[in-house]
Short mmCIF file of C-alpha atoms and ligand atoms in Angstrom, two decimals:
data_model
loop_
_atom_site.label_atom_id
_atom_site.label_comp_id
_atom_site.label_asym_id
_atom_site.label_seq_id
_atom_site.Cartn_x
_atom_site.Cartn_y
_atom_site.Cartn_z
CA MET A 113 53.78 75.73 3.98
CA THR A 114 52.69 78.40 6.46
CA LEU A 115 49.67 77.59 8.54
CA SER A 116 48.80 81.14 9.58
CA ASN A 117 47.76 84.14 7.51
CA THR A 118 50.09 87.06 6.89
CA THR A 119 48.99 90.50 5.79
CA SER A 120 49.58 89.36 2.16
CA ARG A 121 48.66 85.67 2.09
CA TYR A 122 46.13 83.18 3.37
CA GLY A 123 47.71 80.42 5.48
CA ALA A 124 46.95 76.73 4.92
CA ILE A 125 44.40 76.53 7.74
CA THR A 126 42.30 79.45 6.48
CA ARG A 127 42.46 78.05 2.95
CA SER A 128 41.45 74.56 4.08
CA PHE A 129 38.50 75.98 6.04
CA HIS A 130 37.50 78.13 3.06
CA TRP A 131 37.43 75.33 0.52
CA LEU A 132 35.86 72.81 2.91
CA THR A 133 32.96 75.17 3.68
CA ALA A 134 32.70 76.14 0.00
CA LEU A 135 32.45 72.48 -1.01
CA LEU A 136 29.86 71.66 1.65
CA VAL A 137 27.69 74.71 1.01
CA MET A 138 27.87 74.47 -2.76
CA THR A 139 26.70 70.86 -2.47
CA LEU A 140 23.94 71.36 0.06
CA ILE A 141 22.26 74.33 -1.67
CA PRO A 142 21.54 72.53 -4.97
CA VAL A 143 20.50 69.47 -2.96
CA ALA A 144 17.87 71.60 -1.12
CA MET A 145 16.67 73.17 -4.35
CA ILE A 146 16.27 69.80 -6.06
CA ALA A 147 14.62 68.27 -2.97
CA SER A 148 12.17 71.18 -2.61
CA ASP A 149 10.96 70.76 -6.19
CA LEU A 150 10.46 66.99 -5.97
CA PRO A 151 6.88 65.72 -5.71
CA TYR A 152 5.85 63.46 -2.84
CA ASP A 153 2.70 61.81 -4.15
CA THR A 154 3.99 58.27 -3.88
CA SER A 155 5.91 56.69 -1.05
CA GLU A 156 8.94 56.21 -3.34
CA GLN A 157 8.95 59.90 -4.19
CA LEU A 158 8.57 60.75 -0.51
CA ALA A 159 11.50 58.49 0.43
CA ARG A 160 13.70 60.12 -2.25
CA LYS A 161 12.73 63.62 -1.15
CA ALA A 162 13.33 62.77 2.50
CA TRP A 163 16.74 61.24 1.67
CA LEU A 164 17.86 64.41 -0.11
CA PHE A 165 16.60 66.60 2.74
CA SER A 166 18.43 64.39 5.24
CA LEU A 167 21.59 64.88 3.18
CA HIS A 168 20.97 68.64 3.10
CA LYS A 169 20.45 68.83 6.86
CA THR A 170 23.37 66.58 7.74
CA LEU A 171 25.76 68.62 5.58
CA GLY A 172 24.20 71.80 6.99
CA VAL A 173 24.80 70.80 10.61
CA THR A 174 28.37 69.89 9.64
CA VAL A 175 28.80 73.36 8.10
CA PHE A 176 27.53 74.94 11.31
CA PHE A 177 30.29 73.37 13.41
CA VAL A 178 32.99 73.85 10.76
CA ALA A 179 31.90 77.51 10.54
CA LEU A 180 32.25 77.99 14.30
CA LEU A 181 35.78 76.59 14.13
CA ARG A 182 36.54 78.68 11.07
CA ILE A 183 35.29 81.88 12.69
CA GLY A 184 37.17 81.07 15.90
CA TRP A 185 40.33 80.65 13.85
CA ALA A 186 39.73 83.82 11.76
CA LEU A 187 39.33 85.94 14.90
CA GLY A 188 42.97 85.40 15.78
CA GLN A 189 44.30 85.87 12.26
CA PRO A 190 45.27 88.92 10.21
CA LYS A 191 43.05 89.38 7.15
CA PRO A 192 45.26 89.69 4.09
CA SER A 193 45.05 93.18 2.64
CA THR A 194 43.33 93.73 -0.66
CA LEU A 195 45.55 93.75 -3.71
CA HIS A 196 43.87 96.95 -4.97
CA PRO A 197 43.36 99.28 -2.00
CA GLU A 198 42.79 102.15 -4.42
CA ARG A 199 39.54 100.53 -5.65
CA ARG A 200 37.55 101.64 -2.62
CA ALA A 201 34.06 100.71 -3.83
CA GLU A 202 35.18 97.27 -4.97
CA THR A 203 36.95 96.62 -1.66
CA PHE A 204 33.86 97.76 0.22
CA LEU A 205 31.64 95.37 -1.78
CA ALA A 206 34.07 92.46 -1.38
CA GLU A 207 34.28 92.98 2.38
CA THR A 208 30.49 93.33 2.67
CA ALA A 209 30.19 89.99 0.87
CA HIS A 210 32.73 88.42 3.26
CA TRP A 211 30.67 89.60 6.27
CA LEU A 212 27.50 88.30 4.65
CA LEU A 213 29.20 84.96 4.03
CA TYR A 214 30.60 84.65 7.57
CA GLY A 215 27.19 85.56 9.02
CA SER A 216 25.36 83.23 6.64
CA LEU A 217 27.60 80.35 7.68
CA VAL A 218 25.97 80.60 11.11
CA LEU A 219 22.50 82.02 10.38
CA ALA A 220 21.56 79.67 7.52
CA PRO A 221 22.32 76.37 9.29
CA LEU A 222 21.07 77.59 12.66
CA SER A 223 17.68 78.72 11.29
CA GLY A 224 17.38 75.43 9.35
CA TRP A 225 18.20 73.44 12.46
CA LEU A 226 15.68 75.36 14.60
CA HIS A 227 13.05 74.80 11.89
CA HIS A 228 13.85 71.09 11.87
CA ALA A 229 13.77 70.83 15.68
CA ALA A 230 10.27 72.38 15.81
CA THR A 231 8.83 69.85 13.34
CA THR A 232 8.24 66.13 13.76
CA GLY A 233 8.84 63.16 11.61
CA PHE A 234 10.29 64.26 8.30
CA ALA A 235 13.85 63.63 7.06
CA PRO A 236 16.09 63.14 10.08
CA ILE A 237 19.59 64.59 10.46
CA TRP A 238 21.94 61.61 10.09
CA TRP A 239 24.22 62.76 12.91
CA PRO A 240 23.20 61.16 16.21
CA LEU A 241 22.28 64.57 17.63
CA GLY A 242 19.92 67.45 17.29
CA GLN A 243 16.64 65.92 16.08
CA SER A 244 15.22 68.09 18.84
CA LEU A 245 16.85 71.07 20.49
CA PRO A 246 16.47 72.26 24.09
CA MET A 247 13.91 75.05 24.51
CA VAL A 248 12.51 74.49 21.00
CA PRO A 249 8.96 73.14 21.30
CA LYS A 250 7.42 71.02 18.53
CA SER A 251 5.10 73.63 17.09
CA GLU A 252 3.82 74.38 13.60
CA SER A 253 3.96 78.15 14.05
CA ILE A 254 7.53 78.10 15.43
CA ALA A 255 8.54 75.76 12.61
CA ALA A 256 6.99 78.13 10.08
CA LEU A 257 8.74 81.14 11.62
CA PHE A 258 12.19 79.54 11.49
CA GLY A 259 11.36 78.02 8.10
CA GLY A 260 10.80 81.61 6.90
CA PHE A 261 14.08 82.80 8.41
CA HIS A 262 15.83 79.82 6.83
CA TRP A 263 14.40 80.64 3.43
CA VAL A 264 15.55 84.26 3.74
CA PHE A 265 19.06 83.41 5.03
CA GLY A 266 19.42 80.63 2.44
CA LYS A 267 18.54 83.01 -0.41
CA VAL A 268 20.82 85.80 0.88
CA MET A 269 23.66 83.29 1.11
CA THR A 270 23.00 81.90 -2.38
CA VAL A 271 22.99 85.33 -4.01
CA THR A 272 26.09 86.42 -2.04
CA ILE A 273 28.00 83.30 -3.11
CA LEU A 274 27.14 84.01 -6.75
CA LEU A 275 28.45 87.59 -6.44
CA HIS A 276 31.50 86.42 -4.45
CA VAL A 277 32.39 83.81 -7.08
CA ALA A 278 31.79 86.32 -9.87
CA GLY A 279 34.19 88.71 -8.09
CA ALA A 280 36.84 86.02 -7.68
CA LEU A 281 36.58 85.06 -11.37
CA LYS A 282 36.74 88.70 -12.45
CA HIS A 283 39.99 89.10 -10.48
CA HIS A 284 41.40 85.99 -12.05
CA PHE A 285 40.36 86.33 -15.67
CA ILE A 286 39.87 90.06 -16.20
CA ASP A 287 42.22 91.75 -13.71
CA ARG A 288 44.59 88.78 -13.97
CA ASP A 289 45.74 89.37 -10.41
CA ALA A 290 46.62 86.90 -7.63
CA THR A 291 43.39 87.23 -5.57
CA LEU A 292 42.11 83.74 -6.43
CA ARG A 293 45.57 82.15 -6.50
CA ARG A 294 46.34 83.28 -2.97
CA MET A 295 43.13 81.62 -1.76
CA ILE A 296 43.87 78.44 -3.74
CA GLY A 297 47.42 78.45 -2.40
CA THR A 298 49.33 78.24 -5.67
CA LYS A 299 52.65 80.07 -5.56
CA ALA A 300 51.86 83.61 -6.53
CA ALA A 301 54.27 86.50 -6.72
CA LEU A 302 52.78 88.81 -4.15
CA PRO A 303 54.10 92.11 -2.90
CA ASP A 304 54.45 92.46 0.87
CA LEU A 305 51.24 94.26 1.65
CA PRO A 306 51.03 96.47 4.72
CA ALA A 307 48.30 95.67 7.26
CA ALA A 308 45.15 97.48 6.20
CA ALA A 309 42.81 99.19 8.64
CA HIS A 310 39.44 97.46 8.30
CA SER A 311 36.47 99.74 8.61
CA LEU A 312 33.23 98.44 10.15
CA ARG A 313 31.15 99.97 7.36
CA PRO A 314 31.01 96.71 5.35
CA LEU A 315 29.67 94.98 8.49
CA GLY A 316 27.02 97.71 8.79
CA ALA A 317 26.12 97.19 5.13
CA ALA A 318 25.81 93.41 5.66
CA ILE A 319 23.48 93.96 8.64
CA ALA A 320 21.42 96.39 6.55
CA VAL A 321 21.05 93.73 3.82
CA TRP A 322 19.78 91.13 6.31
CA ALA A 323 17.41 93.64 7.94
CA ALA A 324 15.98 94.70 4.57
CA VAL A 325 15.46 91.13 3.36
CA LEU A 326 14.00 89.96 6.69
CA LEU A 327 11.57 92.88 6.61
CA GLY A 328 10.74 92.15 2.96
CA GLY A 329 9.95 88.57 3.99
CA THR A 330 7.27 89.89 6.37
CA GLY A 331 5.56 91.61 3.45
CA PHE A 332 5.50 88.35 1.50
CA GLY A 333 4.15 86.32 4.45
CA VAL A 334 7.26 84.13 4.52
CA TYR A 335 6.98 83.43 8.25
CA GLY A 336 3.40 82.09 8.38
CA THR A 337 2.07 78.54 8.55
CA GLU A 338 1.14 77.00 5.24
CA SER A 339 -2.36 75.61 5.12
CA SER A 340 -2.66 71.93 4.41
CA GLY A 341 -3.92 71.10 0.92
CA ALA A 342 -6.56 68.62 2.06
CA GLN A 343 -9.80 70.14 3.27
CA ALA A 344 -11.98 68.11 5.60
CA ALA A 345 -15.68 68.17 4.69
CA ALA A 346 -17.47 68.22 8.05
CA LEU A 347 -19.34 64.99 8.82
CA GLU A 348 -23.04 65.22 9.50
CA ASP A 349 -24.14 64.77 13.12
CA VAL A 350 -25.67 61.41 13.97
CA THR A 351 -28.51 60.68 16.36
CA SER A 352 -27.61 57.88 18.66
CA ASP A 353 -28.83 56.13 21.82
CA TRP A 354 -25.62 57.20 23.47
CA THR A 355 -24.38 60.63 22.46
CA VAL A 356 -20.66 61.35 22.54
CA GLN A 357 -19.91 64.40 24.71
CA ASP A 358 -16.22 64.51 24.07
CA GLY A 359 -13.47 62.18 23.03
CA SER A 360 -10.43 61.70 20.88
CA ILE A 361 -9.10 59.35 18.23
CA ASP A 362 -5.31 59.62 18.16
CA ILE A 363 -2.72 57.73 16.16
CA ALA A 364 1.04 57.38 16.45
CA VAL A 365 3.39 56.20 13.71
CA THR A 366 7.14 55.84 13.56
CA GLN A 367 8.58 57.79 10.66
CA PHE A 368 12.30 57.80 9.93
CA GLY A 369 12.86 56.47 13.45
CA SER A 370 10.95 59.16 15.34
CA GLN A 371 7.42 59.00 16.64
CA VAL A 372 4.83 61.21 15.00
CA GLU A 373 1.51 61.67 16.74
CA GLY A 374 -1.72 62.71 15.13
CA THR A 375 -5.40 63.32 15.86
CA PHE A 376 -8.59 63.02 13.86
CA ALA A 377 -10.58 66.16 14.61
CA ASP A 378 -13.85 65.08 12.95
CA TRP A 379 -15.64 61.80 13.64
CA THR A 380 -19.08 60.62 14.70
CA ALA A 381 -20.22 57.58 16.68
CA ASP A 382 -23.62 55.94 16.59
CA ILE A 383 -23.80 53.78 19.73
CA THR A 384 -26.47 51.50 21.14
CA PHE A 385 -25.51 49.80 24.36
CA ASP A 386 -27.34 48.08 27.18
CA PRO A 387 -25.25 48.26 30.36
CA THR A 388 -27.58 45.82 32.13
CA VAL A 389 -26.34 42.92 29.96
CA SER A 390 -23.83 40.97 32.06
CA SER A 391 -22.74 38.54 29.35
CA GLY A 392 -23.27 38.36 25.57
CA PRO A 393 -24.24 40.88 22.85
CA SER A 394 -24.91 44.25 24.44
CA GLY A 395 -25.16 46.68 21.54
CA SER A 396 -23.54 47.99 18.40
CA VAL A 397 -21.39 50.88 17.25
CA GLU A 398 -20.67 52.66 13.99
CA VAL A 399 -17.84 55.16 13.98
CA VAL A 400 -17.25 57.33 10.90
CA ILE A 401 -13.96 59.20 10.69
CA ALA A 402 -13.22 62.05 8.27
CA ILE A 403 -9.76 61.17 6.96
CA ALA A 404 -8.88 64.71 5.89
CA SER A 405 -9.45 65.94 9.46
CA LEU A 406 -6.19 64.22 10.48
CA LYS A 407 -3.37 66.42 11.73
CA LEU A 408 -0.13 64.43 11.72
CA GLY A 409 2.71 66.77 12.69
CA SER A 410 4.62 68.16 9.74
CA VAL A 411 3.71 65.20 7.53
CA THR A 412 -0.06 65.84 7.37
CA ASP A 413 0.02 66.69 3.67
CA GLN A 414 2.14 63.67 2.79
CA ALA A 415 -0.20 61.39 4.76
CA MET A 416 -3.15 62.50 2.60
CA GLY A 417 -1.39 61.50 -0.66
CA PRO A 418 -2.53 58.61 -2.90
CA ASP A 419 0.04 56.14 -1.57
CA PHE A 420 -1.01 56.77 2.01
CA PHE A 421 -4.56 57.61 3.12
CA ASP A 422 -5.58 58.89 -0.33
CA ALA A 423 -8.04 61.28 1.29
CA GLN A 424 -9.41 62.57 -2.00
CA GLN A 425 -10.66 59.18 -3.09
CA TYR A 426 -11.47 57.67 0.31
CA GLU A 427 -12.94 60.43 2.42
CA THR A 428 -13.97 58.39 5.43
CA ALA A 429 -13.01 55.35 7.45
CA VAL A 430 -15.82 53.34 9.06
CA PHE A 431 -15.64 51.02 12.04
CA LYS A 432 -18.82 48.94 12.39
CA ALA A 433 -19.04 46.42 15.21
CA ASP A 434 -21.21 44.51 17.65
CA LEU A 435 -20.51 45.20 21.28
CA ILE A 436 -20.04 42.13 23.46
CA THR A 437 -19.99 42.12 27.24
CA GLU A 438 -18.03 39.36 28.90
CA ILE A 439 -17.50 38.55 32.54
CA ASP A 440 -14.04 40.11 32.55
CA GLY A 441 -14.39 42.92 30.02
CA TYR A 442 -15.85 44.33 26.80
CA PHE A 443 -14.99 44.07 23.17
CA ALA A 444 -16.19 45.36 19.83
CA ASP A 445 -16.24 42.74 17.10
CA GLY A 446 -16.61 44.04 13.58
CA THR A 447 -14.83 45.49 10.57
CA LEU A 448 -12.76 48.54 9.79
CA SER A 449 -13.16 49.95 6.27
CA LEU A 450 -10.26 52.18 5.38
CA LYS A 451 -8.93 53.19 1.98
CA GLY A 452 -11.36 50.84 0.23
CA THR A 453 -10.30 47.79 2.23
CA GLU A 454 -12.48 46.09 4.81
CA VAL A 455 -10.58 44.26 7.54
CA PRO A 456 -12.11 42.28 10.44
CA LEU A 457 -11.24 43.91 13.74
CA LYS A 458 -11.77 42.82 17.30
CA MET A 459 -11.09 45.57 19.78
CA LEU A 460 -10.96 45.17 23.55
CA PHE A 461 -12.03 48.24 25.47
CA ARG A 462 -12.33 49.49 29.04
CA LEU A 463 -15.66 50.88 30.15
CA SER A 464 -17.08 52.45 33.25
CA VAL A 465 -20.74 53.38 33.42
CA GLU A 466 -22.10 55.64 36.11
CA GLY A 467 -25.78 56.41 35.88
CA GLY A 468 -26.32 57.37 32.26
CA ALA A 469 -22.72 58.37 31.55
CA ALA A 470 -20.20 56.00 30.02
CA ASN A 471 -16.43 56.38 29.83
CA MET A 472 -14.68 54.24 27.25
CA GLN A 473 -11.00 53.79 26.39
CA ALA A 474 -9.19 51.51 23.97
CA ASN A 475 -5.70 51.07 22.59
CA LEU A 476 -4.89 48.91 19.62
CA THR A 477 -2.22 48.53 16.96
CA LEU A 478 -3.11 48.27 13.29
CA ASP A 479 -0.83 47.18 10.46
CA ARG A 480 -0.81 49.88 7.76
CA LEU A 481 -0.03 47.26 5.09
CA ASP A 482 -3.42 45.57 5.75
CA PHE A 483 -4.98 48.71 4.26
CA GLY A 484 -2.45 49.32 1.48
CA ILE A 485 -1.06 52.41 3.19
CA GLY A 486 2.52 53.17 2.10
CA ASN A 487 2.77 49.82 0.29
CA ASN A 488 5.93 50.89 -1.49
CA MET A 489 7.66 51.37 1.84
CA ALA A 490 8.06 47.67 2.22
CA ASP A 491 10.44 47.84 5.16
CA GLU A 492 10.17 49.84 8.34
CA SER A 493 13.20 52.13 7.93
CA SER A 494 11.16 55.06 6.65
CA LEU A 495 7.71 54.19 8.00
CA GLY A 496 6.91 51.62 10.70
CA PHE A 497 4.21 49.06 9.93
CA GLY A 498 2.43 49.41 13.28
CA VAL A 499 0.02 52.29 13.79
CA ASP A 500 -0.94 52.77 17.44
CA VAL A 501 -4.51 53.93 17.87
CA SER A 502 -5.86 55.37 21.12
CA ILE A 503 -9.56 56.03 21.52
CA ALA A 504 -11.20 57.71 24.48
CA LEU A 505 -14.75 58.96 24.74
CA THR A 506 -17.45 59.98 27.14
CA ALA A 507 -21.06 59.37 26.09
CA LEU A 508 -24.43 60.14 27.68
CA ARG A 509 -27.45 57.87 27.32
CA GLY A 510 -30.42 59.44 25.52
CA ASP A 511 -32.51 60.13 28.64
CA GLN A 512 -29.46 61.65 30.41
CA GLN A 513 -28.81 63.72 27.32
CA ALA A 514 -32.28 65.25 27.61
CA ILE A 515 -31.58 66.07 31.29
CA ALA A 516 -28.19 67.58 30.40
CA GLU A 517 -29.82 69.83 27.82
C1 HEM B 677 29.97 78.62 -0.01
C2 HEM B 677 30.90 79.14 -0.63
C3 HEM B 677 31.87 80.15 -0.11
C4 HEM B 677 31.95 80.79 1.08
C5 HEM B 677 31.04 80.64 2.29
C6 HEM B 677 33.10 81.67 1.02
C7 HEM B 677 33.49 82.52 2.03
C8 HEM B 677 34.56 83.36 1.99
C9 HEM B 677 34.96 84.27 3.03
C10 HEM B 677 34.23 84.47 4.34
C11 HEM B 677 36.09 84.89 2.62
C12 HEM B 677 36.86 85.94 3.39
C13 HEM B 677 38.01 85.30 4.07
C14 HEM B 677 38.76 86.31 4.91
O1 HEM B 677 39.44 87.14 4.33
O2 HEM B 677 38.62 86.25 6.13
C15 HEM B 677 36.41 84.38 1.34
C16 HEM B 677 37.48 84.76 0.56
C17 HEM B 677 37.68 84.36 -0.72
N1 HEM B 677 36.91 83.48 -1.45
FE1 HEM B 677 35.31 82.52 -0.85
N2 HEM B 677 33.68 81.55 -0.22
C18 HEM B 677 32.97 80.61 -0.93
C19 HEM B 677 33.19 80.16 -2.19
C20 HEM B 677 34.20 80.61 -2.99
C21 HEM B 677 34.46 80.19 -4.32
C22 HEM B 677 33.66 79.12 -5.08
C23 HEM B 677 35.52 80.91 -4.79
C24 HEM B 677 36.20 80.88 -6.12
C25 HEM B 677 35.67 80.64 -7.26
C26 HEM B 677 35.95 81.75 -3.72
C27 HEM B 677 37.01 82.61 -3.75
C28 HEM B 677 37.47 83.37 -2.72
C29 HEM B 677 38.64 84.21 -2.78
C30 HEM B 677 39.53 84.38 -3.99
C31 HEM B 677 38.76 84.82 -1.55
C32 HEM B 677 39.84 85.82 -1.12
C33 HEM B 677 39.37 87.20 -1.36
C34 HEM B 677 40.46 88.18 -1.01
O3 HEM B 677 41.63 87.81 -0.99
O4 HEM B 677 40.11 89.33 -0.75
N3 HEM B 677 35.14 81.56 -2.63
N4 HEM B 677 35.45 83.45 0.95
C1 HEM B 678 24.81 76.44 5.32
C2 HEM B 678 23.74 75.81 5.66
C3 HEM B 678 22.46 75.83 4.91
C4 HEM B 678 22.09 76.51 3.78
C5 HEM B 678 22.91 77.49 2.96
C6 HEM B 678 20.75 76.12 3.46
C7 HEM B 678 20.05 76.59 2.37
C8 HEM B 678 18.77 76.21 2.04
C9 HEM B 678 18.03 76.68 0.92
C10 HEM B 678 18.58 77.67 -0.14
C11 HEM B 678 16.81 76.10 0.95
C12 HEM B 678 15.63 76.39 0.04
C13 HEM B 678 15.56 75.59 -1.18
C14 HEM B 678 14.40 76.13 -2.03
O1 HEM B 678 13.27 76.18 -1.53
O2 HEM B 678 14.67 76.52 -3.15
C15 HEM B 678 16.77 75.25 2.11
C16 HEM B 678 15.68 74.48 2.48
C17 HEM B 678 15.62 73.75 3.64
N1 HEM B 678 16.63 73.57 4.54
FE1 HEM B 678 18.47 74.38 4.49
N2 HEM B 678 20.31 75.23 4.40
C18 HEM B 678 21.32 75.02 5.31
C19 HEM B 678 21.29 74.21 6.40
C20 HEM B 678 20.18 73.52 6.85
C21 HEM B 678 20.12 72.76 8.08
C22 HEM B 678 21.26 72.58 9.06
C23 HEM B 678 18.85 72.25 8.16
C24 HEM B 678 18.23 71.40 9.22
C25 HEM B 678 18.86 70.74 10.15
C26 HEM B 678 18.12 72.70 6.98
C27 HEM B 678 16.83 72.38 6.71
C28 HEM B 678 16.15 72.79 5.58
C29 HEM B 678 14.77 72.44 5.31
C30 HEM B 678 13.86 71.58 6.18
C31 HEM B 678 14.45 73.05 4.10
C32 HEM B 678 13.10 73.01 3.38
C33 HEM B 678 12.27 74.12 3.93
C34 HEM B 678 10.90 74.13 3.32
O3 HEM B 678 10.74 73.74 2.16
O4 HEM B 678 9.99 74.57 4.04
N3 HEM B 678 18.97 73.47 6.21
N4 HEM B 678 17.97 75.33 2.75
#
């Protein structure tokens, strides 16, 4: 068994690389197609979809490294000459396809990996590397851009493989020549072929194909961000003794082992509070949060589904509490209504009041299962139980508000 290529035959190493990459790629493409079409309305469906995408990505990253080795090896090897040099057009097409395939072996996994690295929280790569990549920020627009490239490179590769396989089968069954047999490695009677001069025109043609398809993608808006399905209906303003000037309600969850952070953009707070009380009941608060205003990395849409927040049916969450001042701090004692479930909640908070301006901060951890969120994900491997909530706000008392205006 010869390891290296000759001008007539493929050596064992080239053949092993060829069939290993073929096997990996021809597995991961259908896996991606099936995964893309799967719904993710329930947590079970989401887990299945994520599992298939993890498989796709893990095989894809494997292909990337195998491809680098394969290309490194091919660079030092003669390319066996075509069996039919007189068929110039056919040779040109076959070599264009080979360039497209070599290029795709790098471009398809790399664009997928960059897309993955720019997103947070969905379907990890199972290798212990590359969930993030240096110089690739977590950003929806960058993710969408590379997602678009990945779509284009994935489709170019799929179509090229179909043509490449059709060509190989035509050689085998119609021409009845040894083209396929010399790649499989079965003993084939082959003439000693002279080294052929390889023109760079097929490479030019391959580059032209990528350029045309990439440009076509621009026309179809392939590289833009997709808008989230859920639309937040803006909450009505509330009049309150203390008016919130600015603030944030952030959450953090652990999905598939990585932290995903999110923010509710739309919420209102109706606050009464007497800062002169030194001990005992000192006011009340009612916070209304528009669920669909949540942005949660790349899993915003999934989070809105019926098994999770179910934003269509339960549009708002409401925290209603009495405020209690104690010698050594403050707490809000009340209930949180979320997804149709009311749960008692006691929340400690830090407060500083200067004149008529109050600064409040609180951190707490909720258990998603208390509210029936992701109930079918009964263990923490895909979605942690704890949801960390951070609240910060600045509010002005009514009389100060009038001065500020
Ligand atoms: C993902 C799938 C595949 C990829 C990426 C791929 C890639 C390639 C590349 C880059 C070459 C050129 C090797 C060289 O000369 O340097 C090649 C050759 C070849 N491939 Fe594939 N291939 C794939 C699948 C297949 C399949 C499924 C078949 C058969 C049904 C096949 C049959 C062949 C044959 C017969 C050759 C040799 C062509 C010749 O001697 O001119 N390939 N392949
Ligand atoms: C040879 C390598 C790869 C090929 C040929 C490939 C091909 C594809 C194809 C054809 C699709 C689209 C399925 C469809 O919508 O019909 C897809 C989707 C996807 N691939 Fe890959 N892929 C490869 C590697 C990777 C890698 C390494 C990653 C990430 C680490 C990745 C991440 C993704 C993601 C996240 C999607 C879904 C994109 C979306 O729906 O927005 N892929 N891939």
